[in-house]
Amino acid sequence: MGIALYLEKLLKNAGIPTYLTRSKDEFVYLENRTNFANQKNGFVFVSLHANSVLNHRPSAEGIETFLLSSKYIGASARDVADRENRASRAHPEVDTDLALIIADLEESANIKYSFDFADIIQKKLVEYLKLENRGIKQAPFVVLKGANMAAVIVEVGFISNPKEEKLLKTNKFRENAAQALFEAIKYYVENTPDNGE
């Protein structure tokens, strides 16, 4: 939450409209986060997380950025997607074939923008935080599905790694992460005039 609050301040000070899906440590369903971004007509959607590994490998480290795909692309993509998607709830409604086709077309149009956005974010975070570059990966994340804009999940370090867990708790690390994200978002917003619209 700390990184998001620092980032919000930087973006608002730069005149970039900014909305948080939550402003305190509370649970919000994944689908509601995406719907909120769509209702606000967001230009980008960034879901911030601290990574962890299920088998408690303390040696896992670094930064990785994810975008939507129907397949798992990249090492660890399945583990991260499975963990993140647990916060989803089942959709009671059944989409029609036409709605599914339209959604697929919209999402595929946003994949290129999401990849470009993820690339900028990943480079800036690695530059600022000096952590291992775990790369850009793709997976079927619920929180990214249906986003009408460039949408990414950013895993900023591992809470299962003792060294990175300590870093994640420091204001300096959070401020640096927010600064890197701010620069990435600002660059993307200024250099992507239509974002697929």
mmCIF file of C-alpha atoms in Angstrom:
data_model
loop_
_atom_site.group_PDB
_atom_site.id
_atom_site.type_symbol
_atom_site.label_atom_id
_atom_site.label_comp_id
_atom_site.label_asym_id
_atom_site.label_seq_id
_atom_site.Cartn_x
_atom_site.Cartn_y
_atom_site.Cartn_z
ATOM 1 C CA MET A 1 0.000 0.000 0.000
ATOM 2 C CA GLY A 2 2.887 2.349 0.777
ATOM 3 C CA ILE A 3 4.228 2.361 -2.788
ATOM 4 C CA ALA A 4 0.759 3.084 -4.180
ATOM 5 C CA LEU A 5 0.255 6.048 -1.843
ATOM 6 C CA TYR A 6 3.642 7.563 -2.749
ATOM 7 C CA LEU A 7 2.887 6.990 -6.433
ATOM 8 C CA GLU A 8 -0.552 8.578 -6.164
ATOM 9 C CA LYS A 9 0.997 11.739 -4.728
ATOM 10 C CA LEU A 10 3.635 11.952 -7.490
ATOM 11 C CA LEU A 11 1.074 11.446 -10.252
ATOM 12 C CA LYS A 12 -1.411 13.950 -8.840
ATOM 13 C CA ASN A 13 1.361 16.543 -8.373
ATOM 14 C CA ALA A 14 2.196 16.079 -12.073
ATOM 15 C CA GLY A 15 -1.449 16.638 -13.029
ATOM 16 C CA ILE A 16 -2.053 13.029 -14.064
ATOM 17 C CA PRO A 17 -5.549 11.880 -13.026
ATOM 18 C CA THR A 18 -5.096 9.051 -10.535
ATOM 19 C CA TYR A 19 -7.485 6.690 -8.799
ATOM 20 C CA LEU A 20 -6.669 3.960 -6.307
ATOM 21 C CA THR A 21 -8.924 0.916 -6.143
ATOM 22 C CA ARG A 22 -8.343 1.061 -2.398
ATOM 23 C CA SER A 23 -6.685 3.610 -0.114
ATOM 24 C CA LYS A 24 -6.216 1.421 2.943
ATOM 25 C CA ASP A 25 -5.413 -2.213 3.615
ATOM 26 C CA GLU A 26 -8.803 -3.714 2.780
ATOM 27 C CA PHE A 27 -9.969 -6.458 0.445
ATOM 28 C CA VAL A 28 -11.456 -5.594 -2.948
ATOM 29 C CA TYR A 29 -12.483 -8.367 -5.346
ATOM 30 C CA LEU A 30 -10.231 -8.577 -8.390
ATOM 31 C CA GLU A 31 -13.106 -8.072 -10.819
ATOM 32 C CA ASN A 32 -14.181 -4.936 -8.958
ATOM 33 C CA ARG A 33 -10.704 -3.429 -9.376
ATOM 34 C CA THR A 34 -10.843 -3.803 -13.157
ATOM 35 C CA ASN A 35 -14.432 -2.531 -13.313
ATOM 36 C CA PHE A 36 -13.409 0.515 -11.267
ATOM 37 C CA ALA A 37 -10.576 1.324 -13.693
ATOM 38 C CA ASN A 38 -12.920 0.958 -16.664
ATOM 39 C CA GLN A 39 -15.564 3.193 -15.043
ATOM 40 C CA LYS A 40 -12.919 5.868 -14.489
ATOM 41 C CA ASN A 41 -11.843 5.561 -18.151
ATOM 42 C CA GLY A 42 -8.292 4.930 -17.032
ATOM 43 C CA PHE A 43 -5.424 5.254 -19.490
ATOM 44 C CA VAL A 44 -3.377 2.632 -17.626
ATOM 45 C CA PHE A 45 -4.070 0.072 -14.916
ATOM 46 C CA VAL A 46 -1.284 -0.970 -12.539
ATOM 47 C CA SER A 47 -1.806 -3.644 -9.908
ATOM 48 C CA LEU A 48 1.044 -3.507 -7.374
ATOM 49 C CA HIS A 49 2.133 -6.546 -5.387
ATOM 50 C CA ALA A 50 4.975 -7.999 -3.353
ATOM 51 C CA ASN A 51 5.883 -11.402 -4.749
ATOM 52 C CA SER A 52 6.366 -14.650 -2.841
ATOM 53 C CA VAL A 53 7.023 -18.274 -3.651
ATOM 54 C CA LEU A 54 4.791 -21.054 -2.431
ATOM 55 C CA ASN A 55 7.633 -23.423 -1.633
ATOM 56 C CA HIS A 56 9.299 -20.752 0.540
ATOM 57 C CA ARG A 57 12.501 -20.627 -1.521
ATOM 58 C CA PRO A 58 14.169 -17.667 0.177
ATOM 59 C CA SER A 59 16.579 -17.332 -2.747
ATOM 60 C CA ALA A 60 13.852 -16.166 -5.173
ATOM 61 C CA GLU A 61 14.394 -12.468 -5.800
ATOM 62 C CA GLY A 62 13.758 -9.593 -8.124
ATOM 63 C CA ILE A 63 11.150 -7.700 -10.069
ATOM 64 C CA GLU A 64 8.738 -9.050 -12.650
ATOM 65 C CA THR A 65 5.917 -7.469 -14.589
ATOM 66 C CA PHE A 66 2.944 -9.385 -15.968
ATOM 67 C CA LEU A 67 0.363 -8.775 -18.641
ATOM 68 C CA LEU A 68 -2.709 -10.683 -19.724
ATOM 69 C CA SER A 69 -2.577 -13.790 -21.870
ATOM 70 C CA SER A 70 -4.717 -16.876 -22.246
ATOM 71 C CA LYS A 71 -1.508 -18.903 -21.809
ATOM 72 C CA TYR A 72 1.282 -18.967 -19.241
ATOM 73 C CA ILE A 73 4.347 -17.361 -20.804
ATOM 74 C CA GLY A 74 7.513 -17.220 -18.708
ATOM 75 C CA ALA A 75 8.912 -19.169 -15.803
ATOM 76 C CA SER A 76 6.855 -18.739 -12.625
ATOM 77 C CA ALA A 77 3.876 -17.287 -14.531
ATOM 78 C CA ARG A 78 1.551 -20.127 -13.510
ATOM 79 C CA ASP A 79 2.494 -19.929 -9.812
ATOM 80 C CA VAL A 80 2.006 -16.168 -9.639
ATOM 81 C CA ALA A 81 -1.280 -16.235 -11.582
ATOM 82 C CA ASP A 82 -2.680 -19.069 -9.465
ATOM 83 C CA ARG A 83 -1.796 -17.203 -6.265
ATOM 84 C CA GLU A 84 -3.153 -13.843 -7.448
ATOM 85 C CA ASN A 85 -6.351 -15.308 -8.920
ATOM 86 C CA ARG A 86 -7.371 -16.831 -5.580
ATOM 87 C CA ALA A 87 -8.812 -13.441 -4.644
ATOM 88 C CA SER A 88 -11.365 -13.733 -7.453
ATOM 89 C CA ARG A 89 -14.981 -14.683 -7.144
ATOM 90 C CA ALA A 90 -16.880 -16.783 -9.641
ATOM 91 C CA HIS A 91 -19.018 -14.967 -12.163
ATOM 92 C CA PRO A 92 -22.620 -16.109 -11.883
ATOM 93 C CA GLU A 93 -23.534 -14.734 -15.313
ATOM 94 C CA VAL A 94 -22.716 -16.600 -18.504
ATOM 95 C CA ASP A 95 -21.333 -14.539 -21.391
ATOM 96 C CA THR A 96 -22.859 -14.999 -24.809
ATOM 97 C CA ASP A 97 -20.622 -16.054 -27.697
ATOM 98 C CA LEU A 98 -20.781 -12.535 -29.141
ATOM 99 C CA ALA A 99 -19.749 -10.951 -25.836
ATOM 100 C CA LEU A 100 -16.814 -13.360 -25.601
ATOM 101 C CA ILE A 101 -15.688 -12.551 -29.149
ATOM 102 C CA ILE A 102 -15.898 -8.801 -28.499
ATOM 103 C CA ALA A 103 -14.001 -9.150 -25.219
ATOM 104 C CA ASP A 104 -11.275 -11.195 -26.935
ATOM 105 C CA LEU A 105 -10.883 -8.564 -29.655
ATOM 106 C CA GLU A 106 -10.676 -5.727 -27.126
ATOM 107 C CA GLU A 107 -8.141 -7.589 -24.996
ATOM 108 C CA SER A 108 -5.945 -8.495 -27.968
ATOM 109 C CA ALA A 109 -5.891 -4.822 -28.995
ATOM 110 C CA ASN A 110 -4.712 -3.904 -25.504
ATOM 111 C CA ILE A 111 -2.004 -6.609 -25.340
ATOM 112 C CA LYS A 112 0.431 -4.600 -27.477
ATOM 113 C CA TYR A 113 -0.108 -1.506 -25.355
ATOM 114 C CA SER A 114 0.208 -3.559 -22.184
ATOM 115 C CA PHE A 115 3.458 -5.113 -23.387
ATOM 116 C CA ASP A 116 4.935 -1.703 -24.255
ATOM 117 C CA PHE A 117 3.835 -0.383 -20.858
ATOM 118 C CA ALA A 118 5.240 -3.429 -19.029
ATOM 119 C CA ASP A 119 8.577 -3.005 -20.802
ATOM 120 C CA ILE A 120 8.896 0.616 -19.669
ATOM 121 C CA ILE A 121 7.917 -0.251 -16.086
ATOM 122 C CA GLN A 122 10.265 -3.217 -15.847
ATOM 123 C CA LYS A 123 13.259 -1.210 -17.092
ATOM 124 C CA LYS A 124 12.588 1.717 -14.740
ATOM 125 C CA LEU A 125 12.098 -0.480 -11.664
ATOM 126 C CA VAL A 126 15.286 -2.446 -12.315
ATOM 127 C CA GLU A 127 17.174 0.823 -12.881
ATOM 128 C CA TYR A 128 15.919 2.408 -9.651
ATOM 129 C CA LEU A 129 15.760 -0.568 -7.305
ATOM 130 C CA LYS A 130 18.836 -2.489 -8.485
ATOM 131 C CA LEU A 131 17.071 -5.831 -8.023
ATOM 132 C CA GLU A 132 17.225 -8.847 -10.321
ATOM 133 C CA ASN A 133 15.354 -8.415 -13.591
ATOM 134 C CA ARG A 134 12.988 -11.403 -13.762
ATOM 135 C CA GLY A 135 11.467 -10.046 -16.957
ATOM 136 C CA ILE A 136 8.035 -9.610 -18.451
ATOM 137 C CA LYS A 137 5.675 -12.557 -18.322
ATOM 138 C CA GLN A 138 2.116 -13.330 -19.339
ATOM 139 C CA ALA A 139 -0.679 -15.303 -17.718
ATOM 140 C CA PRO A 140 -4.486 -15.344 -17.436
ATOM 141 C CA PHE A 141 -4.838 -12.943 -14.493
ATOM 142 C CA VAL A 142 -8.403 -12.220 -13.413
ATOM 143 C CA VAL A 143 -7.532 -8.671 -12.342
ATOM 144 C CA LEU A 144 -6.311 -7.837 -15.867
ATOM 145 C CA LYS A 145 -9.139 -9.519 -17.778
ATOM 146 C CA GLY A 146 -11.566 -7.022 -19.219
ATOM 147 C CA ALA A 147 -9.374 -3.951 -18.705
ATOM 148 C CA ASN A 148 -10.036 -1.381 -21.441
ATOM 149 C CA MET A 149 -6.540 0.053 -21.228
ATOM 150 C CA ALA A 150 -2.899 -0.990 -20.925
ATOM 151 C CA ALA A 151 -2.928 -3.173 -17.822
ATOM 152 C CA VAL A 152 -0.112 -4.803 -15.853
ATOM 153 C CA ILE A 153 0.664 -6.500 -12.574
ATOM 154 C CA VAL A 154 3.946 -5.421 -11.013
ATOM 155 C CA GLU A 155 5.647 -7.716 -8.510
ATOM 156 C CA VAL A 156 8.109 -5.456 -6.675
ATOM 157 C CA GLY A 157 10.422 -7.841 -4.838
ATOM 158 C CA PHE A 158 9.798 -10.996 -2.814
ATOM 159 C CA ILE A 159 8.426 -10.954 0.722
ATOM 160 C CA SER A 160 9.579 -14.581 0.943
ATOM 161 C CA ASN A 161 13.195 -13.401 0.517
ATOM 162 C CA PRO A 162 14.511 -12.055 3.863
ATOM 163 C CA LYS A 163 16.703 -9.399 2.203
ATOM 164 C CA GLU A 164 13.927 -8.100 -0.034
ATOM 165 C CA GLU A 165 11.348 -8.324 2.746
ATOM 166 C CA LYS A 166 13.470 -5.868 4.760
ATOM 167 C CA LEU A 167 13.768 -3.563 1.755
ATOM 168 C CA LEU A 168 10.017 -3.634 1.112
ATOM 169 C CA LYS A 169 9.430 -2.341 4.640
ATOM 170 C CA THR A 170 11.633 0.752 4.221
ATOM 171 C CA ASN A 171 10.305 4.133 3.159
ATOM 172 C CA LYS A 172 13.355 4.680 0.930
ATOM 173 C CA PHE A 173 12.615 1.533 -1.105
ATOM 174 C CA ARG A 174 8.926 2.435 -1.393
ATOM 175 C CA GLU A 175 9.763 5.972 -2.486
ATOM 176 C CA ASN A 176 12.251 4.692 -5.087
ATOM 177 C CA ALA A 177 9.721 2.174 -6.410
ATOM 178 C CA ALA A 178 7.075 4.907 -6.615
ATOM 179 C CA GLN A 179 9.501 7.238 -8.422
ATOM 180 C CA ALA A 180 10.358 4.527 -10.964
ATOM 181 C CA LEU A 181 6.679 3.762 -11.551
ATOM 182 C CA PHE A 182 5.876 7.468 -11.816
ATOM 183 C CA GLU A 183 8.526 7.985 -14.489
ATOM 184 C CA ALA A 184 7.340 4.916 -16.398
ATOM 185 C CA ILE A 185 3.685 5.966 -16.284
ATOM 186 C CA LYS A 186 4.478 9.570 -17.199
ATOM 187 C CA TYR A 187 6.612 8.457 -20.147
ATOM 188 C CA TYR A 188 3.939 6.045 -21.356
ATOM 189 C CA VAL A 189 1.114 8.585 -21.031
ATOM 190 C CA GLU A 190 3.103 11.275 -22.840
ATOM 191 C CA ASN A 191 4.243 8.979 -25.657
ATOM 192 C CA THR A 192 1.145 6.853 -26.329
ATOM 193 C CA PRO A 193 -1.534 9.230 -27.591
ATOM 194 C CA ASP A 194 -4.345 6.791 -28.316
ATOM 195 C CA ASN A 195 -3.641 3.670 -26.201
ATOM 196 C CA GLY A 196 -5.773 1.610 -28.553
ATOM 197 C CA GLU A 197 -8.848 3.831 -28.384
#
